[in-house]
Each structure stands twice: as structure tokens, then as C-alpha cells.
Coordinates of C-alpha atoms in Angstrom, one line a residue:
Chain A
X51 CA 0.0 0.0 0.0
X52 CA 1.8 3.6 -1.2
X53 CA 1.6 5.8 1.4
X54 CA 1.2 10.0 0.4
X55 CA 1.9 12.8 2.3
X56 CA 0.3 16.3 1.4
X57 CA 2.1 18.9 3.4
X58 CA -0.3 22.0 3.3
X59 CA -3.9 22.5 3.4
X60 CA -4.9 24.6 0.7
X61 CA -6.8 24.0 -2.6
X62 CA -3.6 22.7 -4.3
X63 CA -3.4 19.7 -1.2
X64 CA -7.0 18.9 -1.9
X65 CA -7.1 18.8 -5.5
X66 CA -3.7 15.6 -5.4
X67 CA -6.3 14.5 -2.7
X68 CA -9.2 14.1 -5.0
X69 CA -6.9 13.0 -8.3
X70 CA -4.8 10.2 -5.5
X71 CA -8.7 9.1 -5.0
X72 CA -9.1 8.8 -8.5
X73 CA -6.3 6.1 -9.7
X74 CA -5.6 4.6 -6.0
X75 CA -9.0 4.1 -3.6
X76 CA -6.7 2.1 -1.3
X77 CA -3.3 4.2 -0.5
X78 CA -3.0 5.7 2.8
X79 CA -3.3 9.4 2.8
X80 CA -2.0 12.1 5.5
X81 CA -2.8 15.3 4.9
X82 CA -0.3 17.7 7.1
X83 CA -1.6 21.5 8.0
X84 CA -0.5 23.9 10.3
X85 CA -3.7 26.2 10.7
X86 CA -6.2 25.2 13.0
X87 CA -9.2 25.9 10.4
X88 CA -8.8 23.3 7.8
X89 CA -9.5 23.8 4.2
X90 CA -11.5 27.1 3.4
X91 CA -11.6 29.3 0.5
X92 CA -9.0 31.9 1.1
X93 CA -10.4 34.0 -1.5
X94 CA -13.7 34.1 0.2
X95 CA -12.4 36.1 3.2
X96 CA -13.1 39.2 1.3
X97 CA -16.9 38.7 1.0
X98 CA -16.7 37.3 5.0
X99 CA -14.7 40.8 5.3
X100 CA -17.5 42.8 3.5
X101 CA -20.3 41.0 5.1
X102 CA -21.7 39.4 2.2
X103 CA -21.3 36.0 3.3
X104 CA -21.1 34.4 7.0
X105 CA -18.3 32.0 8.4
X106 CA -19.7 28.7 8.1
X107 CA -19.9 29.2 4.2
X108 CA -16.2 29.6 3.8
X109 CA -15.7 25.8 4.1
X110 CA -16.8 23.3 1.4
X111 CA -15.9 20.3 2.5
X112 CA -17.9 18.9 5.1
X113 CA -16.6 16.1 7.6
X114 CA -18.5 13.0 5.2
X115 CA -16.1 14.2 2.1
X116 CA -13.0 13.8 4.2
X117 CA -14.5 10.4 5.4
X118 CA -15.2 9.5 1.7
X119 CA -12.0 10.5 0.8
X120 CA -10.8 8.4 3.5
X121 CA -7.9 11.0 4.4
X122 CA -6.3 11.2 7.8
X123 CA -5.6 15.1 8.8
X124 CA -3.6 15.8 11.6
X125 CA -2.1 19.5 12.4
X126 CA 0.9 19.7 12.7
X127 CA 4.3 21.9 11.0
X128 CA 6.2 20.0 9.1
X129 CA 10.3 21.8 9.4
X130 CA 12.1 18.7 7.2
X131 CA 12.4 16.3 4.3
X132 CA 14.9 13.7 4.8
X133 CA 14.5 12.4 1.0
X134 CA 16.9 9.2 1.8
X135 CA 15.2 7.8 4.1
X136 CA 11.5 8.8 2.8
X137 CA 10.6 10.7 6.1
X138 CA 8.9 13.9 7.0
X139 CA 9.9 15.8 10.1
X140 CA 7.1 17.4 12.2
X141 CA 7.8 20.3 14.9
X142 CA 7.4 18.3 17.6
X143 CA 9.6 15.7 16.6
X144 CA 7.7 13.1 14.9
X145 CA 8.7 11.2 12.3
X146 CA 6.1 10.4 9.3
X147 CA 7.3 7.9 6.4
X148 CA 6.2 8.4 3.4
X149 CA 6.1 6.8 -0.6
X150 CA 5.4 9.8 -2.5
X151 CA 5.6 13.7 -1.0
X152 CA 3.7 16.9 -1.9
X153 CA 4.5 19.6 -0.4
X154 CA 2.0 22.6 -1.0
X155 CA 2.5 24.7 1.7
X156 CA 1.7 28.0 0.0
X157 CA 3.0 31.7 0.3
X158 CA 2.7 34.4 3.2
X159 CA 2.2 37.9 3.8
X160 CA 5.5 40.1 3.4
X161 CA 5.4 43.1 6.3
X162 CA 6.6 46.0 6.0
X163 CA 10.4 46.7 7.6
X164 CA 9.3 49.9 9.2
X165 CA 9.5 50.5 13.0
X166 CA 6.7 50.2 14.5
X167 CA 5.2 46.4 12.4
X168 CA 5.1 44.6 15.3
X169 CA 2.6 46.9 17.1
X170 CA -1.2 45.4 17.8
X171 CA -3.3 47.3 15.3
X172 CA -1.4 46.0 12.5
X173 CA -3.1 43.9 9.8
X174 CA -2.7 41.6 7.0
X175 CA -4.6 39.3 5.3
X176 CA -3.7 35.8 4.6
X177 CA -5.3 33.5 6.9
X178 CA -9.0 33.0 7.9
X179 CA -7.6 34.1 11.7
X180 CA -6.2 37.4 9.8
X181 CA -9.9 38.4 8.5
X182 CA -11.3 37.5 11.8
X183 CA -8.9 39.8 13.7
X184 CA -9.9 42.6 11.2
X185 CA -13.2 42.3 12.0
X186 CA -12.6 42.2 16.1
X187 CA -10.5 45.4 15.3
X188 CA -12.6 47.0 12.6
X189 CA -15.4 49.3 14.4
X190 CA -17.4 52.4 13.4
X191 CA -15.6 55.2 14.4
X192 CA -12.2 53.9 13.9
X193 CA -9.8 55.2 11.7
X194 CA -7.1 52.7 9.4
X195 CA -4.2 53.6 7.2
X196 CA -3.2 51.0 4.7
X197 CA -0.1 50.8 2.5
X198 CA -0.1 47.7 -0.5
X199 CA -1.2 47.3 -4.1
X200 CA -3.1 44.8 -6.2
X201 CA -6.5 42.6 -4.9
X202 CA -5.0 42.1 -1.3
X203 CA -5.3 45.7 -0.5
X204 CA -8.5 46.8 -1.8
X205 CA -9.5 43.1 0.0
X206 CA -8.6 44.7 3.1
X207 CA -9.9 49.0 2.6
X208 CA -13.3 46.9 1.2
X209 CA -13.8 45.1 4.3
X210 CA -13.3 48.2 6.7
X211 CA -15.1 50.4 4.5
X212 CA -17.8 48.0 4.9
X213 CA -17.4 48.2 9.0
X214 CA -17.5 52.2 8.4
X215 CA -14.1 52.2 9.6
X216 CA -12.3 55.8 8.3
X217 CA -9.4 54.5 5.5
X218 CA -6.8 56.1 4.1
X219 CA -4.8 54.2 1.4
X220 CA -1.2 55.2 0.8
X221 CA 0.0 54.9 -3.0
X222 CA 3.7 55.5 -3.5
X223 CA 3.5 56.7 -6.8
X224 CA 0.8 58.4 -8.7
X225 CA -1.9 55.5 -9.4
X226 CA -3.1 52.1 -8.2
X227 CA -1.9 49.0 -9.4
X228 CA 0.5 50.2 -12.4
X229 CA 1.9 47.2 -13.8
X230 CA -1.4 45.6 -14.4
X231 CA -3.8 48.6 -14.8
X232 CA -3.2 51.4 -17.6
X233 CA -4.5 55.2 -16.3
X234 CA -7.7 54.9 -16.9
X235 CA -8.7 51.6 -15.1
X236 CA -6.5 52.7 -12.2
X237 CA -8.2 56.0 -12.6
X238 CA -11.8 54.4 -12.6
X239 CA -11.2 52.2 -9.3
X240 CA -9.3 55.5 -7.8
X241 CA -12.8 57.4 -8.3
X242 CA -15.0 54.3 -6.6
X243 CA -12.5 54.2 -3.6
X244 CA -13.2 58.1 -3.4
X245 CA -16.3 57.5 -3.7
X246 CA -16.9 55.2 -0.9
X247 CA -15.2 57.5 1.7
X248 CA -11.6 56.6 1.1
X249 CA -9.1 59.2 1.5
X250 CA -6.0 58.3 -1.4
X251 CA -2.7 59.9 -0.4
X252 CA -0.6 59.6 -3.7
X253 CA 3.4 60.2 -3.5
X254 CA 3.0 58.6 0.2
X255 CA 5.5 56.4 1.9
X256 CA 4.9 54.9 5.5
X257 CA 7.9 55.6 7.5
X258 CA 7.2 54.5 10.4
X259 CA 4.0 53.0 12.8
X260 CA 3.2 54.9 15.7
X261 CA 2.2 53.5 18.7
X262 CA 1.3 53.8 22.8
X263 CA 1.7 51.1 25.7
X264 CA 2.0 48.3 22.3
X265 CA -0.9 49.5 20.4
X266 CA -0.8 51.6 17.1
X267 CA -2.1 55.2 17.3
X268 CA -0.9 56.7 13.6
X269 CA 1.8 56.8 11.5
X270 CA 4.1 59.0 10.2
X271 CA 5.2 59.6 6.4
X272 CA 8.7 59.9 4.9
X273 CA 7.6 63.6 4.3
X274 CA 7.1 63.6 8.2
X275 CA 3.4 64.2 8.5
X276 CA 1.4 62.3 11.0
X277 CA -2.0 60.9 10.7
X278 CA -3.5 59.0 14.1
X279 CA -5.2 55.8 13.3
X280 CA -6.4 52.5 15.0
X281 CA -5.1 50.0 12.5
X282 CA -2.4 49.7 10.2
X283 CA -4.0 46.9 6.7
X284 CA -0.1 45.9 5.1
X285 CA -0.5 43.9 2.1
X286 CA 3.0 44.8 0.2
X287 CA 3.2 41.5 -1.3
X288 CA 3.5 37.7 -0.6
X289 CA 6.7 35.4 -0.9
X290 CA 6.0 31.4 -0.9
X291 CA 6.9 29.4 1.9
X292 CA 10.5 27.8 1.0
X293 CA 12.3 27.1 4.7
X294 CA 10.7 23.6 4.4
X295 CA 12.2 23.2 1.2
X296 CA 15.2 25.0 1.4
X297 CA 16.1 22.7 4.8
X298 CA 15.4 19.6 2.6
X299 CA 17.6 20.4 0.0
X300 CA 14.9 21.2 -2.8
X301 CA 16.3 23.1 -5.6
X302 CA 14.3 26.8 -5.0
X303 CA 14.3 30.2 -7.1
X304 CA 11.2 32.5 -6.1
X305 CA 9.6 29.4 -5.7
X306 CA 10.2 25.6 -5.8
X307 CA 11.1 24.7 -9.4
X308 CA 9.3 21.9 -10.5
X309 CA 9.2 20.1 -13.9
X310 CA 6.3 19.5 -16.2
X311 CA 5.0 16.6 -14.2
X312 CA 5.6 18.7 -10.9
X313 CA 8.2 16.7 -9.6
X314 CA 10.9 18.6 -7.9
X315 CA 14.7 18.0 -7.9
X316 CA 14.6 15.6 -5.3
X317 CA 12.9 11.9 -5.8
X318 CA 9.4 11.5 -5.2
X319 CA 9.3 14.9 -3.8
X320 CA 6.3 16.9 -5.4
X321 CA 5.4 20.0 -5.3
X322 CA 2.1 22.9 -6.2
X323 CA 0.1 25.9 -5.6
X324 CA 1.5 29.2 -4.5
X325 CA 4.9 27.8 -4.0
X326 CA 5.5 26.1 -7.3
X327 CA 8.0 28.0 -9.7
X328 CA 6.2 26.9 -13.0
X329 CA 7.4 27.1 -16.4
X330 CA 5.0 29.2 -18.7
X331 CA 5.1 28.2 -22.9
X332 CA 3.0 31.8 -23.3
X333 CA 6.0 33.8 -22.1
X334 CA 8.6 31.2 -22.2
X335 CA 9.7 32.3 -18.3
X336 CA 9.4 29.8 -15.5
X337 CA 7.0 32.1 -13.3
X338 CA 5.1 32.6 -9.7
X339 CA 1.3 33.0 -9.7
X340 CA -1.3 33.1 -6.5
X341 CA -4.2 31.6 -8.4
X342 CA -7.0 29.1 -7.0
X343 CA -7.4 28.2 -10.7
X344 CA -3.8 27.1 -11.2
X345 CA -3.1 25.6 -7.7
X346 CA -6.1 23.3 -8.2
X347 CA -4.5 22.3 -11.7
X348 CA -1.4 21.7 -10.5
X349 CA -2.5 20.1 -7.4
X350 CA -4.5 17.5 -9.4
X351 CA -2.0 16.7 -11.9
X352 CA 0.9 16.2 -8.9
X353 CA -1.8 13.6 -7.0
X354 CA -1.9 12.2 -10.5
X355 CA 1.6 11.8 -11.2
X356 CA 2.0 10.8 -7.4
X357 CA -0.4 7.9 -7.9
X358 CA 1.2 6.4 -11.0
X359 CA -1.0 8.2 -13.3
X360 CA 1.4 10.3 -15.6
X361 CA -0.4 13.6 -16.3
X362 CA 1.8 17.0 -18.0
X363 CA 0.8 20.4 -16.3
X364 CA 0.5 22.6 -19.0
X365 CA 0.2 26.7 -17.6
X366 CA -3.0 28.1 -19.0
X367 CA -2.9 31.0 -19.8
X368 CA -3.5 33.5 -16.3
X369 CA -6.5 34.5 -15.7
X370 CA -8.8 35.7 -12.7
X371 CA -11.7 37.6 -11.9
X372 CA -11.7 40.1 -8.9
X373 CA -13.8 43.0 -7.8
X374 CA -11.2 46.2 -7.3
X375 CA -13.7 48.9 -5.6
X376 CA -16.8 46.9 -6.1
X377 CA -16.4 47.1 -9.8
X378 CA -16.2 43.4 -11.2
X379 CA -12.6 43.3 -13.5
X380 CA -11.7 40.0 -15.8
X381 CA -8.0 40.3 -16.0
X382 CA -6.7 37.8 -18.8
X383 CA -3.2 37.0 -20.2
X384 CA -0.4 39.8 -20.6
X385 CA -1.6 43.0 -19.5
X386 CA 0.6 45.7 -18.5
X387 CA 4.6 45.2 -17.7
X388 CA 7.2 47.3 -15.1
X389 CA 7.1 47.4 -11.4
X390 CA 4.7 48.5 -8.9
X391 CA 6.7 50.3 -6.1
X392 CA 3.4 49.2 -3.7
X393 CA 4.0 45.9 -4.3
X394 CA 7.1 43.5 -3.8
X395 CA 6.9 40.7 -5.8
X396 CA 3.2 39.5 -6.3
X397 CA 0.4 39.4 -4.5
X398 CA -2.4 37.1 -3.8
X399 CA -4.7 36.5 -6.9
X400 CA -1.9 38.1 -8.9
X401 CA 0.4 36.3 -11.8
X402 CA 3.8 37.2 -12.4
X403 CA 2.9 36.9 -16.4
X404 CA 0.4 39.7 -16.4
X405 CA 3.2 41.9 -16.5
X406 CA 5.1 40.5 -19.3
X407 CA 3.7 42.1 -22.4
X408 CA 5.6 41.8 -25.2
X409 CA 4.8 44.0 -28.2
X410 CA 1.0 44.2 -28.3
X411 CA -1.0 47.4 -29.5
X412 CA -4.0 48.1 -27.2
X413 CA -7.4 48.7 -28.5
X414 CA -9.7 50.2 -25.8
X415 CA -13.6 50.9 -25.4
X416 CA -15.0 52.5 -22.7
X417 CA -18.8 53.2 -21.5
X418 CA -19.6 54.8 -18.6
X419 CA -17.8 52.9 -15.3
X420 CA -17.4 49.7 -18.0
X421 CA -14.0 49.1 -19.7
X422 CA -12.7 46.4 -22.0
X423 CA -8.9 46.6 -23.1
X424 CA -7.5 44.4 -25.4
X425 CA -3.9 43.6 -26.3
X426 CA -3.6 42.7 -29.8
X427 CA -0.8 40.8 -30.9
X428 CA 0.2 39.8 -34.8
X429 CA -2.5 37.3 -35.3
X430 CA -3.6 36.4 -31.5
X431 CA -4.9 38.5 -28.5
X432 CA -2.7 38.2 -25.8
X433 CA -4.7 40.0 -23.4
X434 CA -7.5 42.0 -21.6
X435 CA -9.0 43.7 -19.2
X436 CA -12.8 43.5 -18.7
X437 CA -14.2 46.2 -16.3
X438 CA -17.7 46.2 -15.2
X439 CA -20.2 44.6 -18.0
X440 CA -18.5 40.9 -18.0
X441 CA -20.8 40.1 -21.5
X442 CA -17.2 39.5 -23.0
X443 CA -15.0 37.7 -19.9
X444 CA -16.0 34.5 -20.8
X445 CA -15.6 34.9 -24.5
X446 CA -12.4 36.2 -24.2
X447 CA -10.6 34.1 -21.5
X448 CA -11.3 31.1 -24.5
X449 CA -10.0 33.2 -27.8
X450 CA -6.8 34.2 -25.2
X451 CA -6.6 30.6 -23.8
X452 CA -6.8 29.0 -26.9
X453 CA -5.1 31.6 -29.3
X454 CA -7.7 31.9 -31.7
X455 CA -6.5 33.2 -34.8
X456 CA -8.0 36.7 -34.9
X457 CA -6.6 37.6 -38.3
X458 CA -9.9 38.0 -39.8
X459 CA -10.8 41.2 -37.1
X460 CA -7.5 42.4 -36.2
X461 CA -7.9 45.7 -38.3
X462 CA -11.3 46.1 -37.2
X463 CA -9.8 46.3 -33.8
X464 CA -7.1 48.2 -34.1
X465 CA -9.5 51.1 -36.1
X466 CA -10.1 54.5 -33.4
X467 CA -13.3 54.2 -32.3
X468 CA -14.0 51.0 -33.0
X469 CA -17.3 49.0 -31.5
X470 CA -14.9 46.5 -29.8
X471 CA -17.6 44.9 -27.8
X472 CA -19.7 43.7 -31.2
X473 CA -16.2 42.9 -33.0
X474 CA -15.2 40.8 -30.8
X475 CA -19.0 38.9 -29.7
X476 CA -19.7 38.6 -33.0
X477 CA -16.3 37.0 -33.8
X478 CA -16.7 34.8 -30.9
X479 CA -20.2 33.9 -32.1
X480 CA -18.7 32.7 -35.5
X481 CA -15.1 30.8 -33.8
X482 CA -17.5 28.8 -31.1
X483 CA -19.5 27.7 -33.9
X484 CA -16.8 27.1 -36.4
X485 CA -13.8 25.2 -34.2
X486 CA -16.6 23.3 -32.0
X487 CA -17.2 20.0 -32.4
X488 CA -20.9 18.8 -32.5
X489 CA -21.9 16.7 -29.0
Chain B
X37 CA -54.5 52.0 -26.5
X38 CA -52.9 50.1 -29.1
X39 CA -49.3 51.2 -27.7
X40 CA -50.9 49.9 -24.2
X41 CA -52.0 46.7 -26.1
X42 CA -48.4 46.2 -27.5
X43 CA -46.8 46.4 -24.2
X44 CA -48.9 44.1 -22.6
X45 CA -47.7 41.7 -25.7
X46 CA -44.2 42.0 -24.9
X47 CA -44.8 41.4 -21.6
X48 CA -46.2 38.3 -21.8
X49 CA -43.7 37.1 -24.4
X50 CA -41.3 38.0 -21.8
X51 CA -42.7 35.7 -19.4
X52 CA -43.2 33.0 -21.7
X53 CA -39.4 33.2 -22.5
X54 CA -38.7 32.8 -19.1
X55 CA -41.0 30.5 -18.2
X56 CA -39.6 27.9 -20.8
X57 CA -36.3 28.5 -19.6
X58 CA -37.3 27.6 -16.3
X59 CA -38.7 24.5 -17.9
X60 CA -35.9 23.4 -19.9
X61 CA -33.0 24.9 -18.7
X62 CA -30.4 24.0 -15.6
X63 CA -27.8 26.1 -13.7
X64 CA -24.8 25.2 -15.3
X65 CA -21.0 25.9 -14.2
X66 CA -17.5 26.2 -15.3
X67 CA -15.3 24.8 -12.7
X68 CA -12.1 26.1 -13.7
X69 CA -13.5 29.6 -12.7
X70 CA -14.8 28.7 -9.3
X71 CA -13.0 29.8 -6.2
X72 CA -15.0 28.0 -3.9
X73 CA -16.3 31.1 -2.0
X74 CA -19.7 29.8 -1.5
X75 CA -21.5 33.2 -2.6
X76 CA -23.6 30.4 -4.5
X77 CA -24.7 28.0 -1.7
X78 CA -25.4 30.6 0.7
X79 CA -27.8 33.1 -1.8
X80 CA -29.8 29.4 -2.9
X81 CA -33.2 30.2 -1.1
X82 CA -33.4 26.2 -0.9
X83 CA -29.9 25.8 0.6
X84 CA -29.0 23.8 -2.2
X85 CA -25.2 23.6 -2.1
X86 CA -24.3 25.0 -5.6
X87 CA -20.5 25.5 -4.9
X88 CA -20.4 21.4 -4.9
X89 CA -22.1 21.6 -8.6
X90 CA -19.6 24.5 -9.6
X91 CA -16.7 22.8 -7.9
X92 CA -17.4 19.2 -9.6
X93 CA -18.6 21.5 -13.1
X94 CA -21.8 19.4 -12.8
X95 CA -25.0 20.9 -14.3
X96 CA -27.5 21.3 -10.9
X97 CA -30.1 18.6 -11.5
X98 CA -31.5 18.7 -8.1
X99 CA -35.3 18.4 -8.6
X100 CA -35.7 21.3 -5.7
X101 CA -33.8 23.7 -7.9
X102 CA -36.2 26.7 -8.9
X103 CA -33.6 28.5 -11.3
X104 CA -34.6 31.2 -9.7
X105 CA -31.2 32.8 -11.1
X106 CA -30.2 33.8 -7.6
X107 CA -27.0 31.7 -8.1
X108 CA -26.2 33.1 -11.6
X109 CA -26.4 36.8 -10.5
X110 CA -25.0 36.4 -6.8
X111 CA -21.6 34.7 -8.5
X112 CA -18.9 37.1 -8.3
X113 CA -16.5 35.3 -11.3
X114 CA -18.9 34.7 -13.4
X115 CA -19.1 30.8 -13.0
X116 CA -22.7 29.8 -13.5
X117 CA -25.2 30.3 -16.4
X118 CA -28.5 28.6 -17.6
X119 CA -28.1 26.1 -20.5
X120 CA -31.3 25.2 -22.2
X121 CA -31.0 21.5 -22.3
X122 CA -33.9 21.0 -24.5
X123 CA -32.8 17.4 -25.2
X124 CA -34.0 18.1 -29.2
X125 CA -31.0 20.5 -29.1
X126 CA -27.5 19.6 -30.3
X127 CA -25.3 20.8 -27.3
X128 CA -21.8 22.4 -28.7
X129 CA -19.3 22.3 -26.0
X130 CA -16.3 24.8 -26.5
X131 CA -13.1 22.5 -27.1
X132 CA -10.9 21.7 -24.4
X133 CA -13.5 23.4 -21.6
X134 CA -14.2 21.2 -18.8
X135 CA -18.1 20.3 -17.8

């Protein structure tokens, strides 16, 4: 009987889970996870945040699907690999053998390295205990900076706006988001955060968090002003968990590196999720992402290849769907490119290949609060952007995926003014009908 | 009262478009969008849990399912639609999208 181990509890843990299930009903499975919650959906903190959906939704497996799955869970941390002698050790000491390894253990929150981080007050958002300390914190009448770019901190000035807490949200340059976003889409989600109360202080750097008998009571800027404030929302970016893999002697870049079948260096050592370092054919760079999508792909297709049943993890093309000031956004492929001096590296429900654009021209439409860019490449589109209306998401996360030759409405696109939304429906009215094959 | 008799026309039609979509159609999702948040489950006014239909990109064939559309508008990534499945209809899946 092969026995697996699946270090982490995420979606990428339960996904080799389900594909183990799939080719071996009889192996013995041990899934290893340090947080006391179990599996939940981490992306559904920010609706739990905003109010729009209570605790007890947040987890979708119920105790009968671990017991069909016939899993045994046990929480523990798991601190080494010893690859020769097939072991796992746990924190406290414990030994666990093992025939074939994942280890999904997923990326954290980077903090800030000001003075002051360690103060209570301060808040990030990674964990289900991390949304449930913003909402013990978050009252009407308080007041919140927070400092961060991409999903995680609008995640985060959402949620408090929600508990009428007063938010500020520093941007160190001059708009929001600026490798994925052009002006005007950061411009649009700028106006909504306005909008909804929160004060934006562009050209703003947190120097330093201010604070009274170990509680925070403002911060100061690099250009020395002070603002008092209750809470401090960080979300500067995430970096994956590698100390497990860099004590096991796991070959590691930003990530762990794995190969196509998400095996790492190291024998019967798997790896998936947010700490996998994937290679990616559209841009031909092995990248990061911090996808559900991907982490459930990759976590099935490693459970796969750990069972015997050899299955190639090929990265689709990037794709998620957010809401960035309560205005729905479908962000698709390559996008935008550079650095975002809020962010450090990525963060969650973020790809490393949206900011890879090669030479693309961009044909834009825009209605009202509802945008739709498109990056149009020699015969493909190799990106967009849909803002508000989300008639054309689906459409277009298939012609991106599947690189639909777009030859026949490229200059149609690329005219000024062009009625992109009816190019491009009626064009993927014709392609679904043309490349599909009859049921 | 002709314009008044026209609207009440369209109205109808309405209805009757609806209605047979309610007859022949099903929730349907696409599982490679779904993040599991449960928006879907908890919006069902029947508590039927949609997020395991989504999740497994099953169609929702439970015979207490109203499509009432609360799940279709409630989901924030866009993972569930109605499908007529009129079983006289040739169903054209898109290529290489999982069901």
C-alpha cells in the first residue's frame, strides 16, 4: 500500500487528494496543515470581510467528504524532508514515512520593515484568523491607514469600509496598481474608492507606525506628516513558503522549481500551488502566480503523477476575476509590464505573467464605469482587461486561452473608435460555432 | 391603446421566455473559474449547495432547484449560467472546456 503525504492545506493539497482518489482508492493518505481551520476558501475572506457571506460558508468540504475520501488530517508543521530515508519531520519531533511527497504549503504575507510592524493594530490578510482579527478590530468610528497594491489591499480598505471604519490608502506613486492597470482603469477604481469614503494619499511612503503602551495610534510619512489611526492593513506582497524546502535540499528560485509533471529535484518529492516556480510556454519564463485556478490544476496533476498516473501540467494561460472597488474586472493574459513600487513581488490573486507584455498594441472601449482593453498581438490576442459589464469575460478568456486566430478582425480592432464589444461577440459567435465539435 | 396593447404583448412574451427557460433549462458551471467562496450556496433560497455543482462543473439537476437565477447573479466570477438543455438541441461544448 503507497503511502502519500500532502504537506499543506490549501486547494492545491485537496485537488492531489481528489486525483490520489481517482487512480488509488486504497493508498494511505495524511494530509499535514499547520492552521487550525482546515480547508476554506481563502479568496472568500473578502466577501466574509464585507459582510456578504457568514463564516460557516467559507468551508466546502464537510466532515463526510474527508471520510469518503478516506484522508487522515492531523495538524501539525512539518520543518524537514529527509529524501533518503523517505521521512517527514514534524515540529514536535515526529517522524512520518512516506512513498510519494507533496508539499503545497503556499505563500505568506511580506510586512513591511518599518519601526513600529510589530505593534497590535497591525493587519494583514492571509489567513481565515487574519480576516477574523480585522473584523474584532474593525469598528465604526475607527480610523485605518493601509499601505499595499493589487486585490489584497483593496481586499482589506473593502472590508473596513464595509465596517464604516475611516481608511486612508497610501499609494507610493501616482496611481493604483500600475503594472497591471493602464490610467484609466486605475483611474476608474481610484474614483469608486473616493467614492466610498476613502481618502487616497498619492506620492505617500509609511515611514514609520506609531504606537502607545504596544498599540498603534498613527503613522508618520517619509515627508514627516502624522496621521493617528487605530489599525495599520499591510499587504506589500506575498513570498512562498520555501524554509521547508530550502532545509530539505529542494532546488528553490522565487519558488520551488518543478518540472512539467511537478516533480521537484529531489525523488518522489512533489510540489504545487503558490509555492510552485512553473514554467509558462505563453511567455517562455518559469513564473510565480497566486491563483486558485492554477493551484487546483497543479494540485491535481501532482496527485496524478504521485499515484502512478502520468499527467503533463501545462500553464493556462492567467486568468482571474476580482472585484477592485466593487467594480467586477476580468483580468486575462499579458496586460501591462514594469514594477509597482506598492508591491514587492506579487500578490495574492496576482500572476507574475500579467506583467510580461511583449509588443502588443491596445485597443480600448469605454462606457460609462465599464472598460474592456484588449492587447492585440500579430494574429492572437494576448490580453484583456474587462471592467464592469462581464458580457465579454467569458468569450475572451477562451480566444486568449486557446489563441484563436483573430486575423480575420485584427484591423477592425485596431480602427479608433471601433465598436470592440460587437467585434469581438460577433467574432466569438462565429469561432465557437466554427472550431466546436458537435456533441 | 394600441401602444398599451403592444406592451402588454411583450410582456407576456417576456414571461413565456422565461418561463420555458425555467422548464428546460439548468444552472450550469464552469469549474475552472470557481474559487469556492460559497457566494452560490449561501444566496440558494433552498440551501442547495451550488459550490459542490460548480466545484465538480456538474450541471444542478437537483429536482428542488427553482432557477430562480439567484446563483447566476450572486456569483462574483462569473461561474454559472443557464443552458437550455432542451434534449432536441445539439449541445456544442467549446473545445478543451471542462463540464
Amino acid at each position: 500500500m503507497r503511502r502519500y503525504v500532502l504537506i499543506g492545506g490549501g486547494v492545491a493539497s485537496i485537488a492531489a487528494l481528489e486525483a490520489i482518489r481517482q487512480v488509488d482508492s486504497a493508498g494511505d493518505v495524511l494530509l499535514i496543515g499547520d492552521e487550525s481551520h482546515g480547508y476554506y476558501s481563502r479568496p472568500g475572506l473578502a466577501f466574509y470581510l464585507t459582510g456578504e457571506l457568514p463564516e460557516a460558508y467559507l468551508f466546502p468540504m464537510k466532515n463526510q467528504d474527508y471520510l469518503r475520501l478516506n484522508v487522515r488530517r492531523v495538524r501539525a508543521k512539518a520543518v524537514r524532508i529527509h529524501p533518503g530515508e523517505h521521512t517527514v519531520q514534524l515540529q514536535d519531533g515526529r517522524l512520518v514515512p512516506y512513498d510519494r511527497l507533496l508539499v503545497a504549503v503556499g505563500a505568506e504575507a511580506q510586512m513591511a520593515k518599518v519601526p513600529g510592524i510589530e505593534l497590535d493594530g497591525v493587519i494583514k490578510l492571509d489567513s481565515l484568523d487574519d480576516a477574523r482579527t480585522i473584523l474584532q478590530k474593525a469598528r465604526r468610528g475607527r480610523t485605518a491607514v493601509v499601505v499595499g497594491g493589487g486585490i489584497t489591499a483593496l481586499e482589506i480598505v473593502e472590508g473596513l469600509v464595509a465596517r464604516r471604519v475611516r481608511t486612508h490608502y497610501f499609494l507610493r506613486g501616482e496611481r493604483y496598481w500600475s503594472n497591471v492597470l493602464d490610467e484609466t482603469e486605475a483611474r476608474i477604481v481610484e474614483e469608486r474608492l473616493r467614492e466610498e469614503g476613502v481618502k487616497i494619499h498619492y506620492h505617500t511612503e509609511l515611514e514609520a507606525i506609531l504606537g502607545k503602551g504596544g498599540s498603534v495610534t498613527g503613522v508618520r510619512t517619509k515627508d514627516g506628516t502624522v496621521i493617528p489611526c487605530d489599525l495599520v492593513g499591510v499587504a506589500i506582497g506575498i513570498r512562498p513558503r520555501l524554509e521547508l524546502a530550502q532545509a530539505s535540499g529542494i532546488q528553490v528560485e522565487r519558488g520551488v522549481q518543478v518540472s512539467e509533471t511537478l516533480q521537484t529535484n529531489v525523488e518522489d518529492v512533489f510540489a504545487a500551488g503558490d509555492i510552485a516556480q512553473v514554467y509558462d510556454p505563453h511567455t517562455g519564463k518559469s513564473v510565480l502566480d497566486s491563483l486558485w485556478g492554477p493551484a487546483r490544476e497543479q494540485g491535481y496533476a501532482a496527485g496524478s503523477n504521485m499515484a502512478g498516473f502520468t499527467t503533463a501540467y501545462r500553464k493556462p494561460v492567467a486568468f482571474n476575476v476580482t472585484r477592485l472597488a466593487n467594480l467586477t474586472t476580468t483580468i486575462i493574459g499579458t496586460v501591462g509590464h514594469g514594477e509597482d513600487s506598492d508591491v514587492t513581488g506579487i500578490v495574492r490573486g496576482d500572476s507574475e505573467t500579467w506583467r510580461q507584455l511583449p509588443d502588443a498594441i491596445a485597443a480600448q472601449a469605454d462606457f460609462d464605469i465599464n472598460r474592456l482593453r484588449l492587447l492585440v498581438g500579430v494574429n492572437t490576442l494576448l490580453g484583456a482587461i474587462v471592467m464592469g459589464d462581464q458580457t465579454l469575460s467569458r468569450p475572451l478568456q477562451h480566444l486568449i486561452t486557446q489563441g484563436a486566430d483573430i486575423t480575420p478582425i485584427r484591423q477592425r480592432l485596431l480602427q479608433p473608435g471601433a465598436a470592440l464589444v460587437d467585434v469581438v461577440a460577433d467574432f466569438w459567435t462565429a469561432w465557437r460555432g466554427k472550431v466546436a465539435v458537435p456533441a | 391603446m394600441g401602444g398599451i396593447d403592444m406592451n402588454f404583448k411583450a410582456l407576456f412574451q417576456q414571461e413565456s421566455t422565461r418561463r420555458k427557460a425555467m422548464a428546460q433549462g439548468y444552472v450550469v458551471a464552469e469549474s475552472s473559474r470557481c474559487v469556492q467562496c460559497g457566494i452560490c450556496s449561501y444566496n440558494c433560497p433552498l440551501s442547495i449547495d451550488v459550490r459542490r455543482h460548480a466545484w465538480m462543473g456538474v450541471p444542478v439537476k437537483d429536482s428542488h432547484c427553482l432557477t430562480c437565477g439567484e446563483c447566476v447573479a450572486r456569483c462574483p466570477r462569473g461561474v454559472l449560467s443557464f443552458e437550455n438543455t432542451n434534449l432536441f438541441q445539439v449541445e456544442r461544448p467549446i473545445p478543451g472546456e471542462r463540464r
